[in-house]
GROMACS .gro file of N, CA and C in nm:
model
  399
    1UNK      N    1   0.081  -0.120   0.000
    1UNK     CA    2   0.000   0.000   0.000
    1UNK      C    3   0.086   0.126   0.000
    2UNK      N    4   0.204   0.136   0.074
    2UNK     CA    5   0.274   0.233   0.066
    2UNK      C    6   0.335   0.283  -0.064
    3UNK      N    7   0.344   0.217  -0.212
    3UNK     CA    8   0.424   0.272  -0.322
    3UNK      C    9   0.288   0.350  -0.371
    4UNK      N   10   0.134   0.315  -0.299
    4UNK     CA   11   0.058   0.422  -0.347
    4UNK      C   12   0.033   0.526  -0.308
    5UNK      N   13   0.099   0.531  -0.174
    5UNK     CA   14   0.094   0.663  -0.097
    5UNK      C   15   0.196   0.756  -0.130
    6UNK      N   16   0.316   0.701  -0.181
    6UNK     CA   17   0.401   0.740  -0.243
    6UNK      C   18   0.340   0.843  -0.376
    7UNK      N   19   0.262   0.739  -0.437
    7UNK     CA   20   0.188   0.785  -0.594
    7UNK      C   21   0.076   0.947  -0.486
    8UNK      N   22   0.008   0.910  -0.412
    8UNK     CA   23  -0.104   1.059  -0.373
    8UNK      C   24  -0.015   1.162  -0.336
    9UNK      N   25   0.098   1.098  -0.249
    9UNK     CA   26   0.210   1.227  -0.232
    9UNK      C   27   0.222   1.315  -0.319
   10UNK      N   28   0.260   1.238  -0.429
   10UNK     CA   29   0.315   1.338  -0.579
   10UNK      C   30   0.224   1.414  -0.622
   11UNK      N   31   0.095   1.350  -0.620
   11UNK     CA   32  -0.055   1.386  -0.678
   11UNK      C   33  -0.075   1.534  -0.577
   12UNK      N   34  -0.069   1.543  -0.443
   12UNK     CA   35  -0.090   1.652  -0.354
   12UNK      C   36   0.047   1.705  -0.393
   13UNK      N   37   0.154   1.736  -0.451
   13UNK     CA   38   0.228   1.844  -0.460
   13UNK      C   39   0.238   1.875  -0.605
   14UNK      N   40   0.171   1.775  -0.671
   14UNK     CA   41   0.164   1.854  -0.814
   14UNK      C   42  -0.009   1.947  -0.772
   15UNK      N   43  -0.040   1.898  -0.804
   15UNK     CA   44  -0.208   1.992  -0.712
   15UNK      C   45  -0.147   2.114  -0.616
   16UNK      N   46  -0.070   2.092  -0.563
   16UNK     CA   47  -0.068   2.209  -0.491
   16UNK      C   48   0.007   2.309  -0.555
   17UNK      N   49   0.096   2.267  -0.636
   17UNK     CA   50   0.185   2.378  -0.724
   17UNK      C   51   0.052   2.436  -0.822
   18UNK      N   52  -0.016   2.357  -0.856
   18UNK     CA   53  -0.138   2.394  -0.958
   18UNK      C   54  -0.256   2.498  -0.867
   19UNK      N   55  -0.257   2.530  -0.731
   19UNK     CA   56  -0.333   2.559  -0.700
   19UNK      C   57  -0.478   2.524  -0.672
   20UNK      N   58  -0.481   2.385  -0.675
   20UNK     CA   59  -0.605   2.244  -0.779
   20UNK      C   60  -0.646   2.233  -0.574
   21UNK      N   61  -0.762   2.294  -0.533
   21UNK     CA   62  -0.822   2.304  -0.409
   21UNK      C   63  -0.886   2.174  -0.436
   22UNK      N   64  -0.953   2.076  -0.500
   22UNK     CA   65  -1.026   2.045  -0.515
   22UNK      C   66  -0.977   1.845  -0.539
   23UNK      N   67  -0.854   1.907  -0.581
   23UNK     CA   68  -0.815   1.799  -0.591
   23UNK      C   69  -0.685   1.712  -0.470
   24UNK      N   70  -0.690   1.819  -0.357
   24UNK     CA   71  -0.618   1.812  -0.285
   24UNK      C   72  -0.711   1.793  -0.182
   25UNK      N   73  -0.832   1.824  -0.155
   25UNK     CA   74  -0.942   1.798  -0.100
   25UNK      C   75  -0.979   1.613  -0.111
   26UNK      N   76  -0.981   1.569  -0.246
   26UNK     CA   77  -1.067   1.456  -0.318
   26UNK      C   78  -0.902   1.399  -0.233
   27UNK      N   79  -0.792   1.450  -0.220
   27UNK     CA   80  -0.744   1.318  -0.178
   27UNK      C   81  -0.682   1.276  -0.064
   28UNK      N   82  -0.715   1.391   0.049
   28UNK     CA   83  -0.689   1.378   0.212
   28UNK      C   84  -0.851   1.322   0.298
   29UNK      N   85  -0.838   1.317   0.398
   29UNK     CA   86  -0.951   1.327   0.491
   29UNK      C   87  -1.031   1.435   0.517
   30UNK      N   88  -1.122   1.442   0.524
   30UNK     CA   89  -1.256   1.569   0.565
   30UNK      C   90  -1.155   1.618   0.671
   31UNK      N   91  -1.044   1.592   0.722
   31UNK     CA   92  -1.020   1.637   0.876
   31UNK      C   93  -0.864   1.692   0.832
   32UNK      N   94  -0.824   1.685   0.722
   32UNK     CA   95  -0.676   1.662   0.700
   32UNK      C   96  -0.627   1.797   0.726
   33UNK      N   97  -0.503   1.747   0.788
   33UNK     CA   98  -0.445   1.902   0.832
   33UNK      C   99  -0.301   1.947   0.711
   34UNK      N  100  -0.303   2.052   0.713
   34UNK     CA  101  -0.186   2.123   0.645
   34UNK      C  102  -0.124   2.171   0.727
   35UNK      N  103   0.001   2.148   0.788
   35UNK     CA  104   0.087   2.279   0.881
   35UNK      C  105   0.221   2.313   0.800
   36UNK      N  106   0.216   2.429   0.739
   36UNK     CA  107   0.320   2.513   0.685
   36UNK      C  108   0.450   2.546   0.798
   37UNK      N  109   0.560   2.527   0.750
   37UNK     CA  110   0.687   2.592   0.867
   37UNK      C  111   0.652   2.663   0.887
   38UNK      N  112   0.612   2.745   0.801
   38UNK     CA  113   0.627   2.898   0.812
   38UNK      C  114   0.495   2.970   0.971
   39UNK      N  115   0.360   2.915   0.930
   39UNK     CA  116   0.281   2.921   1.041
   39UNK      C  117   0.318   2.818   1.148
   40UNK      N  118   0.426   2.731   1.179
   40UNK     CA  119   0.379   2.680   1.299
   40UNK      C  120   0.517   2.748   1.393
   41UNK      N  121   0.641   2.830   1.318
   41UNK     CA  122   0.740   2.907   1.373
   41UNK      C  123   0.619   3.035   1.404
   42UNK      N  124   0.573   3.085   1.346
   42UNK     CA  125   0.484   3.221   1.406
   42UNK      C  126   0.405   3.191   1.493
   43UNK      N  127   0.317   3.101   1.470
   43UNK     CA  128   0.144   3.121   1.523
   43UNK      C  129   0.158   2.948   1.603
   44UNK      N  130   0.220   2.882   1.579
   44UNK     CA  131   0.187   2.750   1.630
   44UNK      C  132   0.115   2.666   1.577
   45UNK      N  133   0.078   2.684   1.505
   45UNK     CA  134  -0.103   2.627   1.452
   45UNK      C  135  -0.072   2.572   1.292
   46UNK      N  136  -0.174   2.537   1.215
   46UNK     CA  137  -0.216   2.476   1.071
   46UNK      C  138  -0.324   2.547   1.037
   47UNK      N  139  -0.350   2.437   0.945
   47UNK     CA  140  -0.486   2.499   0.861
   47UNK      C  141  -0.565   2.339   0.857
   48UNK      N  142  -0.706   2.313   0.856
   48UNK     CA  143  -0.747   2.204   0.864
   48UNK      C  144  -0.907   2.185   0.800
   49UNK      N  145  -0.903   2.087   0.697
   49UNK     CA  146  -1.002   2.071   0.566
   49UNK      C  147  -0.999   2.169   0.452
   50UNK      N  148  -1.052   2.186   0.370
   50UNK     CA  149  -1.075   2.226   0.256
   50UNK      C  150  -1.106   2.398   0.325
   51UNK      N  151  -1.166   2.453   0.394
   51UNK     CA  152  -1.154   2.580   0.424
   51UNK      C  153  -1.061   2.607   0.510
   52UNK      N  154  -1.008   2.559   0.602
   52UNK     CA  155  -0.837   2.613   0.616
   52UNK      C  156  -0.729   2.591   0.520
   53UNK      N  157  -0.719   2.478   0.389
   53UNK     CA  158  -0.639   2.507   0.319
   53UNK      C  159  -0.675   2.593   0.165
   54UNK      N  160  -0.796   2.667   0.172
   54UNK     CA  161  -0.818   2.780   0.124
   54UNK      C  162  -0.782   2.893   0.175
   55UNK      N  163  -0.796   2.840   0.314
   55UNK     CA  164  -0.732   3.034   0.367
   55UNK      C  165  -0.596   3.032   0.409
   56UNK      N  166  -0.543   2.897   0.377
   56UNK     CA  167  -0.375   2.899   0.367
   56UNK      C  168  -0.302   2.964   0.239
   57UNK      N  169  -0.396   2.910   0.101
   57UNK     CA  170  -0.345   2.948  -0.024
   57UNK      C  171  -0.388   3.139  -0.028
   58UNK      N  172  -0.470   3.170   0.060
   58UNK     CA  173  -0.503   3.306  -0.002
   58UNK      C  174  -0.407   3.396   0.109
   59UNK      N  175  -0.382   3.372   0.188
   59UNK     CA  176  -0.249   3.418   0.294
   59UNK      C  177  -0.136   3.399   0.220
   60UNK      N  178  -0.067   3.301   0.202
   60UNK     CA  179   0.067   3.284   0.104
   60UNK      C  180   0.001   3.376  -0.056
   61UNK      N  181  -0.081   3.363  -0.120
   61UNK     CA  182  -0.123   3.421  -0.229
   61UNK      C  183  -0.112   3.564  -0.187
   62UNK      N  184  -0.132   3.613  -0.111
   62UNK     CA  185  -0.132   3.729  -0.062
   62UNK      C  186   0.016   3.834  -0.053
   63UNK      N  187   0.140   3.705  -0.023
   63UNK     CA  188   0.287   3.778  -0.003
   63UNK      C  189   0.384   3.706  -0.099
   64UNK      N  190   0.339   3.559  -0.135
   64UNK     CA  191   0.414   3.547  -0.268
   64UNK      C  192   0.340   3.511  -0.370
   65UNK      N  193   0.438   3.495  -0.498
   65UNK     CA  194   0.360   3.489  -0.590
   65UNK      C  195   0.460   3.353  -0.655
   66UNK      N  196   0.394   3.272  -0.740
   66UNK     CA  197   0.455   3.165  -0.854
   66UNK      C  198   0.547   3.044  -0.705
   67UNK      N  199   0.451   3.076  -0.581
   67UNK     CA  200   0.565   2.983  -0.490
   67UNK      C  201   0.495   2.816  -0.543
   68UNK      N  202   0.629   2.758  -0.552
   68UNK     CA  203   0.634   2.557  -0.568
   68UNK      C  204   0.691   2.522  -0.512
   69UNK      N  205   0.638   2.407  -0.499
   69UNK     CA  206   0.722   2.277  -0.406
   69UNK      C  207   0.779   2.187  -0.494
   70UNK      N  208   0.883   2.221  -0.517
   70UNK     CA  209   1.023   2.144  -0.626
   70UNK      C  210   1.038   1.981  -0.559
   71UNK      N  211   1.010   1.891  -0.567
   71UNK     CA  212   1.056   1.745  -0.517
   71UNK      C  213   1.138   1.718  -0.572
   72UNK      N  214   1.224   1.667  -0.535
   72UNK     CA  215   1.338   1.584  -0.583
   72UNK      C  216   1.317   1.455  -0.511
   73UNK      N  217   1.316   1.429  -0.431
   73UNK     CA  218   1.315   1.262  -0.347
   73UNK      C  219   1.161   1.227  -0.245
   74UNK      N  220   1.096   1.152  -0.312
   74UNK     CA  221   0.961   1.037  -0.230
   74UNK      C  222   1.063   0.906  -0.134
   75UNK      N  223   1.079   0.931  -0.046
   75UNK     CA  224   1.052   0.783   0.017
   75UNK      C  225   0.957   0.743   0.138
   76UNK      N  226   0.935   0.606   0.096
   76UNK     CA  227   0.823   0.571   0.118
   76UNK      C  228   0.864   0.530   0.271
   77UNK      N  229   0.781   0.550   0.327
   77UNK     CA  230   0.824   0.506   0.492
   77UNK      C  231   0.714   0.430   0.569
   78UNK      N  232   0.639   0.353   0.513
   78UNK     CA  233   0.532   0.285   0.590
   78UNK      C  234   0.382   0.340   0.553
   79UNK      N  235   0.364   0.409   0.688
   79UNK     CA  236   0.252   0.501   0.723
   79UNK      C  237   0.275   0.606   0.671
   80UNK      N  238   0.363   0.655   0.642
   80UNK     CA  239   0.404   0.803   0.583
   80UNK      C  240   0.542   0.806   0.468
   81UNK      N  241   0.515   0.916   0.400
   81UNK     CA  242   0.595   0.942   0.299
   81UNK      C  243   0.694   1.100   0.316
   82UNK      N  244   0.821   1.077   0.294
   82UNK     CA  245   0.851   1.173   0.316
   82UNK      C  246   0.934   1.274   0.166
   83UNK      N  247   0.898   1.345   0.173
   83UNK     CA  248   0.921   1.470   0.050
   83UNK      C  249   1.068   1.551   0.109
   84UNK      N  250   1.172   1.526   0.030
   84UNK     CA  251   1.286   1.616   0.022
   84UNK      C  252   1.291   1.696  -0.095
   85UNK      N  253   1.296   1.847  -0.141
   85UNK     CA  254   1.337   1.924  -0.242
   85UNK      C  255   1.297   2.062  -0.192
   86UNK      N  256   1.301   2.171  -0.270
   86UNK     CA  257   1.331   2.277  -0.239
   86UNK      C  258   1.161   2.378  -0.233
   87UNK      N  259   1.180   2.435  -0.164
   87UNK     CA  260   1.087   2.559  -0.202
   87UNK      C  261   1.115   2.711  -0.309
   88UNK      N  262   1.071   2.691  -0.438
   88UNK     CA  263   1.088   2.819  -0.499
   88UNK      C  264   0.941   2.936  -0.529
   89UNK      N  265   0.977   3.051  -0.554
   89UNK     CA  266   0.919   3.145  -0.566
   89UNK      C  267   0.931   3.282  -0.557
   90UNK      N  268   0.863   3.386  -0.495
   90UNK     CA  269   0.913   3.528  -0.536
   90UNK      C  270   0.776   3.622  -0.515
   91UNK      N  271   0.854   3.695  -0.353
   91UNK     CA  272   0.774   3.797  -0.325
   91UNK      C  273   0.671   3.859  -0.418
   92UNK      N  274   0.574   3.905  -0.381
   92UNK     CA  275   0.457   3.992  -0.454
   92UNK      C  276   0.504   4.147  -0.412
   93UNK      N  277   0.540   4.172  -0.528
   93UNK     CA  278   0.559   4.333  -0.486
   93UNK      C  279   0.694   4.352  -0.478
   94UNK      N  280   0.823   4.313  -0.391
   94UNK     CA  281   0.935   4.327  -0.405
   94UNK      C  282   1.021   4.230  -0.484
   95UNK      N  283   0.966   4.128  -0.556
   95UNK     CA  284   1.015   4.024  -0.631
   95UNK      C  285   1.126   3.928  -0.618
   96UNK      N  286   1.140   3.970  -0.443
   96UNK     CA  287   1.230   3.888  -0.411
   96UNK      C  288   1.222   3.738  -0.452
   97UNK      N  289   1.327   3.695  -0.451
   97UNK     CA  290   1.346   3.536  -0.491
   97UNK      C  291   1.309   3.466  -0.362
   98UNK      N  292   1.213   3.351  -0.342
   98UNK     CA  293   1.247   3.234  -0.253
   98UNK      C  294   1.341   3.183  -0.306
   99UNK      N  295   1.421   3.063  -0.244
   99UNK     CA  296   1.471   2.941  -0.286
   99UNK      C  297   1.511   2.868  -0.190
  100UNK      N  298   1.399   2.775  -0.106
  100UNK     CA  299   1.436   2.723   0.023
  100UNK      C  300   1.455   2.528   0.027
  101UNK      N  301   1.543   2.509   0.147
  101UNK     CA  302   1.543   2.372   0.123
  101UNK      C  303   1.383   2.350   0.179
  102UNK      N  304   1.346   2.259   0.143
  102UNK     CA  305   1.214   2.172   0.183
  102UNK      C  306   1.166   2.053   0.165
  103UNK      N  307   1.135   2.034   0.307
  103UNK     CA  308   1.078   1.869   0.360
  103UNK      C  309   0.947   1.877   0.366
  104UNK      N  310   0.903   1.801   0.336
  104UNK     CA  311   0.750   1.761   0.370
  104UNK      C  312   0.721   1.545   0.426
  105UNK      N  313   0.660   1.581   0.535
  105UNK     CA  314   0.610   1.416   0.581
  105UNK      C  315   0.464   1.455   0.562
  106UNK      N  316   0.401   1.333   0.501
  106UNK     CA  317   0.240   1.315   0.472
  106UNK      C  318   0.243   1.195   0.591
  107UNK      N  319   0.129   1.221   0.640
  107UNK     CA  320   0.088   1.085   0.697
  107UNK      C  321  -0.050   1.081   0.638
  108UNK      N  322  -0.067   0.906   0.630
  108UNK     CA  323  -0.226   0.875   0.636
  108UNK      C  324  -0.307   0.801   0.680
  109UNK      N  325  -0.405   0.782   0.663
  109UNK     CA  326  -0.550   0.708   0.711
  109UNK      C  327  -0.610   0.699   0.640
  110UNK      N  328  -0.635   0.601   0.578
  110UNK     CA  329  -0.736   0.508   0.503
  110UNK      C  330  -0.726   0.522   0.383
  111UNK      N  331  -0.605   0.558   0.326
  111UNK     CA  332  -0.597   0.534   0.188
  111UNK      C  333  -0.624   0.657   0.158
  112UNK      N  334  -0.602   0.815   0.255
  112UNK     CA  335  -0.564   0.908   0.209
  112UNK      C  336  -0.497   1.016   0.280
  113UNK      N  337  -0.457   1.129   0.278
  113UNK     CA  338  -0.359   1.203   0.338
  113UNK      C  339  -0.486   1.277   0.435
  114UNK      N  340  -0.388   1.259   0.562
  114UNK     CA  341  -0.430   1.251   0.703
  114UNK      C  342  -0.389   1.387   0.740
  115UNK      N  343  -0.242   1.423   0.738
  115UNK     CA  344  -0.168   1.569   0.742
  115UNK      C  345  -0.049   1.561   0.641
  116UNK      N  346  -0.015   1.699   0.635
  116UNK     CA  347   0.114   1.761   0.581
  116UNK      C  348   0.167   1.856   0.639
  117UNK      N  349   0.296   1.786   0.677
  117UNK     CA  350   0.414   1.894   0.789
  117UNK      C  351   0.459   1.932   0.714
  118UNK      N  352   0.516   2.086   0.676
  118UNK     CA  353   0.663   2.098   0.625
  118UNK      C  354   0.722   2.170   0.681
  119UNK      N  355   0.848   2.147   0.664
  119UNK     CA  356   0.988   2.204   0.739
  119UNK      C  357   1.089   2.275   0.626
  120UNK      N  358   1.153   2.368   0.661
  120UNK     CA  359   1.236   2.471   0.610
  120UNK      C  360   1.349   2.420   0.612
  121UNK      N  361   1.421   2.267   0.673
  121UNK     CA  362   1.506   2.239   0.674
  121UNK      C  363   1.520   2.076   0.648
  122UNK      N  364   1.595   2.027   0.538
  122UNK     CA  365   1.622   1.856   0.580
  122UNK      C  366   1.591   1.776   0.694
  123UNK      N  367   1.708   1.848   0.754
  123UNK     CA  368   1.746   1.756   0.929
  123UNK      C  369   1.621   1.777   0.961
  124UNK      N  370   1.540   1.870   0.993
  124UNK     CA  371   1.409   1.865   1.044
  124UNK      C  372   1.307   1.769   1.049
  125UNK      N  373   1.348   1.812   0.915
  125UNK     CA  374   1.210   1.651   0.788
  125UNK      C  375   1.252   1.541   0.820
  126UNK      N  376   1.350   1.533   0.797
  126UNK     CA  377   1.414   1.389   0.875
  126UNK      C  378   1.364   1.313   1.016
  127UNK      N  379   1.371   1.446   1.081
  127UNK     CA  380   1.371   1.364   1.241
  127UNK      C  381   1.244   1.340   1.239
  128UNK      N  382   1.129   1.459   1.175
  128UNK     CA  383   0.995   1.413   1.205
  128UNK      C  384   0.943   1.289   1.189
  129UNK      N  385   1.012   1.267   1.039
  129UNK     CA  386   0.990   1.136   0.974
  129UNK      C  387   1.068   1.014   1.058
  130UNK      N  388   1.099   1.032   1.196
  130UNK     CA  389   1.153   0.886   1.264
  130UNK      C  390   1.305   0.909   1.194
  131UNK      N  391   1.336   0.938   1.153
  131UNK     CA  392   1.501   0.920   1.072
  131UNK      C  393   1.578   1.041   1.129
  132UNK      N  394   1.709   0.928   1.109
  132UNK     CA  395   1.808   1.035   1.160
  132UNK      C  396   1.847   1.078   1.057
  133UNK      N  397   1.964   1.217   1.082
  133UNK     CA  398   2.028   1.281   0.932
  133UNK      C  399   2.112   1.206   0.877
   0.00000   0.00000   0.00000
């Protein structure tokens, strides 16, 4: 079951580079959480179902613009999958460049994505994911 969780992984970060609400919806839980680095270093918190990860995309939509989640490496880890590659993109308004490392761990339940952590750093992603660096 896990080389297909592997396969929805990809499916939720191509959808999410696409902006595709709908299809990132059709493939987590009614309950599924999103927690961005970025909000859980500020605020502590996520975003959770289809109207918190609408008002995640219109907050980030709001300060950058053209931001993706670049993958380079899926491995499959059981219950969860973990995402190594970069974050790119570019301020709205000052056009600054992103270009960040980035991890993401999915976990799931029942044959669909349960949450999504991401981290601003490897080692991070790593440890969440049970692994050392």
């Amino acid at each position: 079951m896990s080389q297909e969780d592997v396969e929805i992984a990809k499916q939720v970060v191509d959808a999410y580079n696409r902006r595709d609400i709908d299809a990132i919806v059709g493939l987590g839980t009614p309950d599924f959480e999103w927690l961005p680095a970025t909000t859980r270093i500020v605020e502590g918190g996520g975003y959770r179902g289809r109207d918190g990860f609408e008002a995640y995309l219109v907050e980030i939509g709001n300060t950058l613009e053209e931001l993706r989640a670049v993958a380079a490496e899926f491995r499959d880890l059981g219950d969860r999958v973990l995402v190594l590659g970069r974050m790119q993109g570019r301020g709205i308004g000052s056009g600054v460049p992103v270009d960040a490392p980035l991890g993401m761990v999915f976990d799931f339940r029942d044959d669909k994505v349960s949450r999504v952590r991401t981290y601003l750093d490897h080692g991070e992603a790593l440890r969440a994911a049970g692994l050392a660096e």
